[in-house]
C-alpha atoms as one frame of an Amber mdcrd trajectory, in Angstrom:
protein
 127.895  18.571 -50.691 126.407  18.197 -53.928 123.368  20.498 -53.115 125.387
  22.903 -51.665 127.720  22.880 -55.551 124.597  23.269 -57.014 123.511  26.171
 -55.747 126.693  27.699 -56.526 126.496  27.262 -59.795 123.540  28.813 -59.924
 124.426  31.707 -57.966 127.426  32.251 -60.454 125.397  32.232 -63.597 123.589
  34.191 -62.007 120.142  32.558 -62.311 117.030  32.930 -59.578 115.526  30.269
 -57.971 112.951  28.267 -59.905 109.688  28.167 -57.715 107.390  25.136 -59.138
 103.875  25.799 -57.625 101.252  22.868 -56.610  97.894  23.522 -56.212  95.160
  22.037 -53.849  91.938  19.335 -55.112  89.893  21.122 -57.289  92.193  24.353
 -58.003  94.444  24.112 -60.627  97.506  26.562 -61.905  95.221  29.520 -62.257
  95.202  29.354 -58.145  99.094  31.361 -58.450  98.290  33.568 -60.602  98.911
  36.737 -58.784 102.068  34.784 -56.711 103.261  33.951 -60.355 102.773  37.704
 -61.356 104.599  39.007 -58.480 107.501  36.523 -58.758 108.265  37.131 -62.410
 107.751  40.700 -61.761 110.905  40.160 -59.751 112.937  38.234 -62.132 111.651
  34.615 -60.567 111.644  31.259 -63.099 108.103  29.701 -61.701 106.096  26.629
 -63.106 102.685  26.210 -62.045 101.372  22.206 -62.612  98.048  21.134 -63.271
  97.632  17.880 -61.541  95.295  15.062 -63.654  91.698  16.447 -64.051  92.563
  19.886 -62.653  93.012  23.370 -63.717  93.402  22.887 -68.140  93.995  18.724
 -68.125  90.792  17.479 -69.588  90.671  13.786 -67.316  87.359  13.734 -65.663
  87.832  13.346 -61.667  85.557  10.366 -61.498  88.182   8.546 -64.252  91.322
   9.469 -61.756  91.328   6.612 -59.328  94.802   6.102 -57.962  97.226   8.944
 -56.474  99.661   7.818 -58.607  97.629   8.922 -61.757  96.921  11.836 -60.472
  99.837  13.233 -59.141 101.743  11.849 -63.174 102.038  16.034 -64.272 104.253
  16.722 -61.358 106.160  13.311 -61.217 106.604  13.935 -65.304 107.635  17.644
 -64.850 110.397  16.672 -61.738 111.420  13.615 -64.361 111.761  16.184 -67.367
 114.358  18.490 -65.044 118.148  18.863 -65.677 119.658  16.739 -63.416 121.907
  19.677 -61.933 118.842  21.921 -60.937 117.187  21.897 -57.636 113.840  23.814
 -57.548 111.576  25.548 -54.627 109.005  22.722 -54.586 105.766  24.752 -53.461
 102.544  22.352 -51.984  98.831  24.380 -50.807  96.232  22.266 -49.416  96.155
  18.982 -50.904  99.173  19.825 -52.737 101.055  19.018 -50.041 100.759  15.422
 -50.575 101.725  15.758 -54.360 104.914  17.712 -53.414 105.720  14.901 -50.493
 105.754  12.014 -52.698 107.749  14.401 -55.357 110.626  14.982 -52.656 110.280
  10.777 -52.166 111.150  10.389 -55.494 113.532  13.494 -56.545 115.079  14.299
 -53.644 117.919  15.413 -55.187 115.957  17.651 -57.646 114.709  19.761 -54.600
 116.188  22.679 -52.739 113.644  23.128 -50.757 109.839  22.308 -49.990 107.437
  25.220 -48.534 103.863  23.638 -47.162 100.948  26.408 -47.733  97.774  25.815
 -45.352  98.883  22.073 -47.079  98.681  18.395 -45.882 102.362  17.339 -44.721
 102.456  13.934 -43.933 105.741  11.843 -44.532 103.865   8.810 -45.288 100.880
  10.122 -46.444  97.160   8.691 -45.485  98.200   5.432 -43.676  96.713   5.373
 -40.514  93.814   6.613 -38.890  95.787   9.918 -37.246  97.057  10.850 -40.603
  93.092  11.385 -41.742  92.541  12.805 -38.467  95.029  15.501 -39.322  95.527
  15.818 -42.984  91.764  15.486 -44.225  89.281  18.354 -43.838  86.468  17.847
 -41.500  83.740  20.410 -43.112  80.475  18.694 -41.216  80.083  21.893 -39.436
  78.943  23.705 -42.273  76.427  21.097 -43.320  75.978  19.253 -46.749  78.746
  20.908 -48.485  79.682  18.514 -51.441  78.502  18.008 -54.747  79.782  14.303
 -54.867  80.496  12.191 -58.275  79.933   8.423 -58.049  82.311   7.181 -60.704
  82.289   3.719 -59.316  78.388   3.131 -59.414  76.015   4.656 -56.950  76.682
   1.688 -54.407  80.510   2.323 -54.574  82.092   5.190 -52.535  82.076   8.846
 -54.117  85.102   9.295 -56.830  85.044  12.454 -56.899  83.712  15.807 -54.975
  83.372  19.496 -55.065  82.238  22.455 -52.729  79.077  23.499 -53.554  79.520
  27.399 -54.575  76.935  28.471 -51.951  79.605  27.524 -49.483  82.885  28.026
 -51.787  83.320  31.463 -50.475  81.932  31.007 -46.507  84.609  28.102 -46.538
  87.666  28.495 -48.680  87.646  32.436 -49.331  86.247  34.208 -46.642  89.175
  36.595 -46.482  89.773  36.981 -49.988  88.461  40.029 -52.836  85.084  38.808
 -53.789  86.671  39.085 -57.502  88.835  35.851 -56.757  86.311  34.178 -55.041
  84.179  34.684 -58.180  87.162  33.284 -60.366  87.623  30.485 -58.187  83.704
  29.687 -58.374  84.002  30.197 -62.667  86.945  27.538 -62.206  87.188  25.103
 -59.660  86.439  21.112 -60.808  85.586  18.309 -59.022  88.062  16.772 -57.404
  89.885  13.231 -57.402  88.866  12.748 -53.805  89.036   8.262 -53.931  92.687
   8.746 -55.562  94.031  11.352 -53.238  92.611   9.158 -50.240  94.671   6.620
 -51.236  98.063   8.813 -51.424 100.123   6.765 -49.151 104.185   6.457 -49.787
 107.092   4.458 -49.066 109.937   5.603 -47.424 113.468   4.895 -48.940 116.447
   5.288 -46.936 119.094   6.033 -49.418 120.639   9.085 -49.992 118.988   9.684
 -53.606 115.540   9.434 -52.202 116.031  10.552 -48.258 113.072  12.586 -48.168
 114.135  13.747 -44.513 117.208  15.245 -45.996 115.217  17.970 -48.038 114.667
  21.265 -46.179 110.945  21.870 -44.951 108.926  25.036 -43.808 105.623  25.323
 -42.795 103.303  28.250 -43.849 100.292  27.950 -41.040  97.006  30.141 -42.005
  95.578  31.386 -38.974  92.457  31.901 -39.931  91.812  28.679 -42.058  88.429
  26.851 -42.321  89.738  24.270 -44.668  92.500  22.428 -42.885  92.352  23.961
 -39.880  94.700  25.333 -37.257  94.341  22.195 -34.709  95.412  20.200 -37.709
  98.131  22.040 -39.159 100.226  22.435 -35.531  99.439  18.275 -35.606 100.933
  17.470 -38.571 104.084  20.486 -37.432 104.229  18.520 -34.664 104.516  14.750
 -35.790 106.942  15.789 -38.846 108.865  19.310 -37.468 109.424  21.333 -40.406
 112.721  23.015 -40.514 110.873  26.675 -39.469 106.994  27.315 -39.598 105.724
  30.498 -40.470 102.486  32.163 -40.249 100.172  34.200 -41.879  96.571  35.504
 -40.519  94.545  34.410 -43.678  92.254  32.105 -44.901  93.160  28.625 -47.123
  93.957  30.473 -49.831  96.352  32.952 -49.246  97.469  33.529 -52.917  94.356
  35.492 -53.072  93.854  36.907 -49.129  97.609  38.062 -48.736  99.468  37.783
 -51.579 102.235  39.709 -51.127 102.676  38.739 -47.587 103.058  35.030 -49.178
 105.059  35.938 -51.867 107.269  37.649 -49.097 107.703  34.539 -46.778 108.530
  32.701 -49.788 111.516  34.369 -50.997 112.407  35.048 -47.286 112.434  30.531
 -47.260 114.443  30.803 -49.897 117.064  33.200 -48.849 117.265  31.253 -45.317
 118.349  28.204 -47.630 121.281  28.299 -50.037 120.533  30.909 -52.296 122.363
  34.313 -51.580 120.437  37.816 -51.316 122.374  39.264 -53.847 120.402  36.582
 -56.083 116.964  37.221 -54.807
């Protein structure tokens, strides 16, 4: 009921949905920037977080050791909302475990929670299926990683980035060479011992029911990061409310933008907020 009055109200001041846009390791807010461009184009409120070490947040990766540091930007933004406004909680890649622990914890504060190419697992990484299906298995392609060793060269790697020989083969093969070249000026290492150990607690009352936020699933058909095997698992062991797809490659804010930007305010008109408002 009380989602439901919120939405009203914003329908009858007349405001658009506020999209607030996650990115994946390494990436950073810069990621959206042509999904940002074509939703304020169209009269959108958007927010694009940098997660700890990424995108203009100065942490080194090696220095991020826990999820919960890491994922402290978006847990600080949801905090810093009115308490009346429910947002379009958007999650790509890795992202998708950052938005999942956000809809744990603000449940209330979401309308509704879109899953790009992105890791959806309620729980996050705590058993041996969730890696299975949530982490990306890029031995195929050979020694891809430049790894950082925060921890001492006899402790497991902190940190870890595609090398940008691969960056393109791997993440952007669909995309204009002029955002794979961006992506190559910008990407940073990546927090990969604290987003390993993103794992969550379920609570089952009705301020923090994750299960009683609206999903949907945007699958990438054409994906060589977290592949297609692995996004129908995840689908499958947590059903979204509807799953989408789109024939691109990881990153379809740069492959198909407008064909994402589409299926997002098509998710948001199939929950709660009126066409006359989109």
């Amino acid at each position: 009921m009380g989602e439901k009055v919120v939405s009203l109200r914003e329908a009858e001041r007349g405001l658009k949905p506020h999209f607030v846009l996650v990115h994946g390791i390494g990436g950073g807010g810069w990621c959206w920037y042509k999904i940002r461009c074509l939703m304020e184009n169209s009269g959108y409120r958007v927010s694009c977080v940098d997660l700890r070490s990424a995108g203009i947040d100065q942490t080194h990766a090696d220095s991020v050791l826990s999820f919960d540091d890491y994922n402290k930007p978006l847990m600080d933004f949801m905090s810093a909302l009115p308490d009346n406004e429910q947002i379009i909680l958007v999650g790509h890649s890795a992202g998708g475990l950052s938005v999942t622990e956000a809809t744990h914890k603000f449940a209330k504060k979401i309308r509704l929670v879109v899953y790009v190419a992105a890791t959806m697992l309620k729980l996050g990484y705590m058993t041996d299926e969730d890696v299975k299906d949530g982490v990306p298995d890029l031995s195929e392609y050979g020694d891809v990683y430049e790894l950082g060793f925060g921890l001492g060269p006899d402790q497991p790697p902190t940190s870890a980035l595609v090398k940008k020989e691969y960056q393109r083969k791997i993440i952007y093969h669909l995309s204009p060479h002029e955002d794979s070249t961006l992506a190559a000026m910008l990407l940073r290492p990546g927090p990969i011992k604290a987003i390993q150990n993103a794992r969550f607690v379920a609570v089952a009352d009705e301020d923090h029911n994750v299960d009683k936020v609206p999903r949907i699933y945007i699958k990438t058909t054409y994906d060589r990061v977290v592949k297609p095997e692995q996004q129908a698992a995840m689908i499958k062991r947590w059903p979204p409310n509807d799953v989408y797809v789109l024939d691109s490659d990881h990153s379809p804010f740069f492959s198909t933008p407008f064909l994402l930007f589409g299926l997002l305010v098509k998710a948001v008109a199939s929950f709660g907020f009126g066409l006359n408002h989109l």
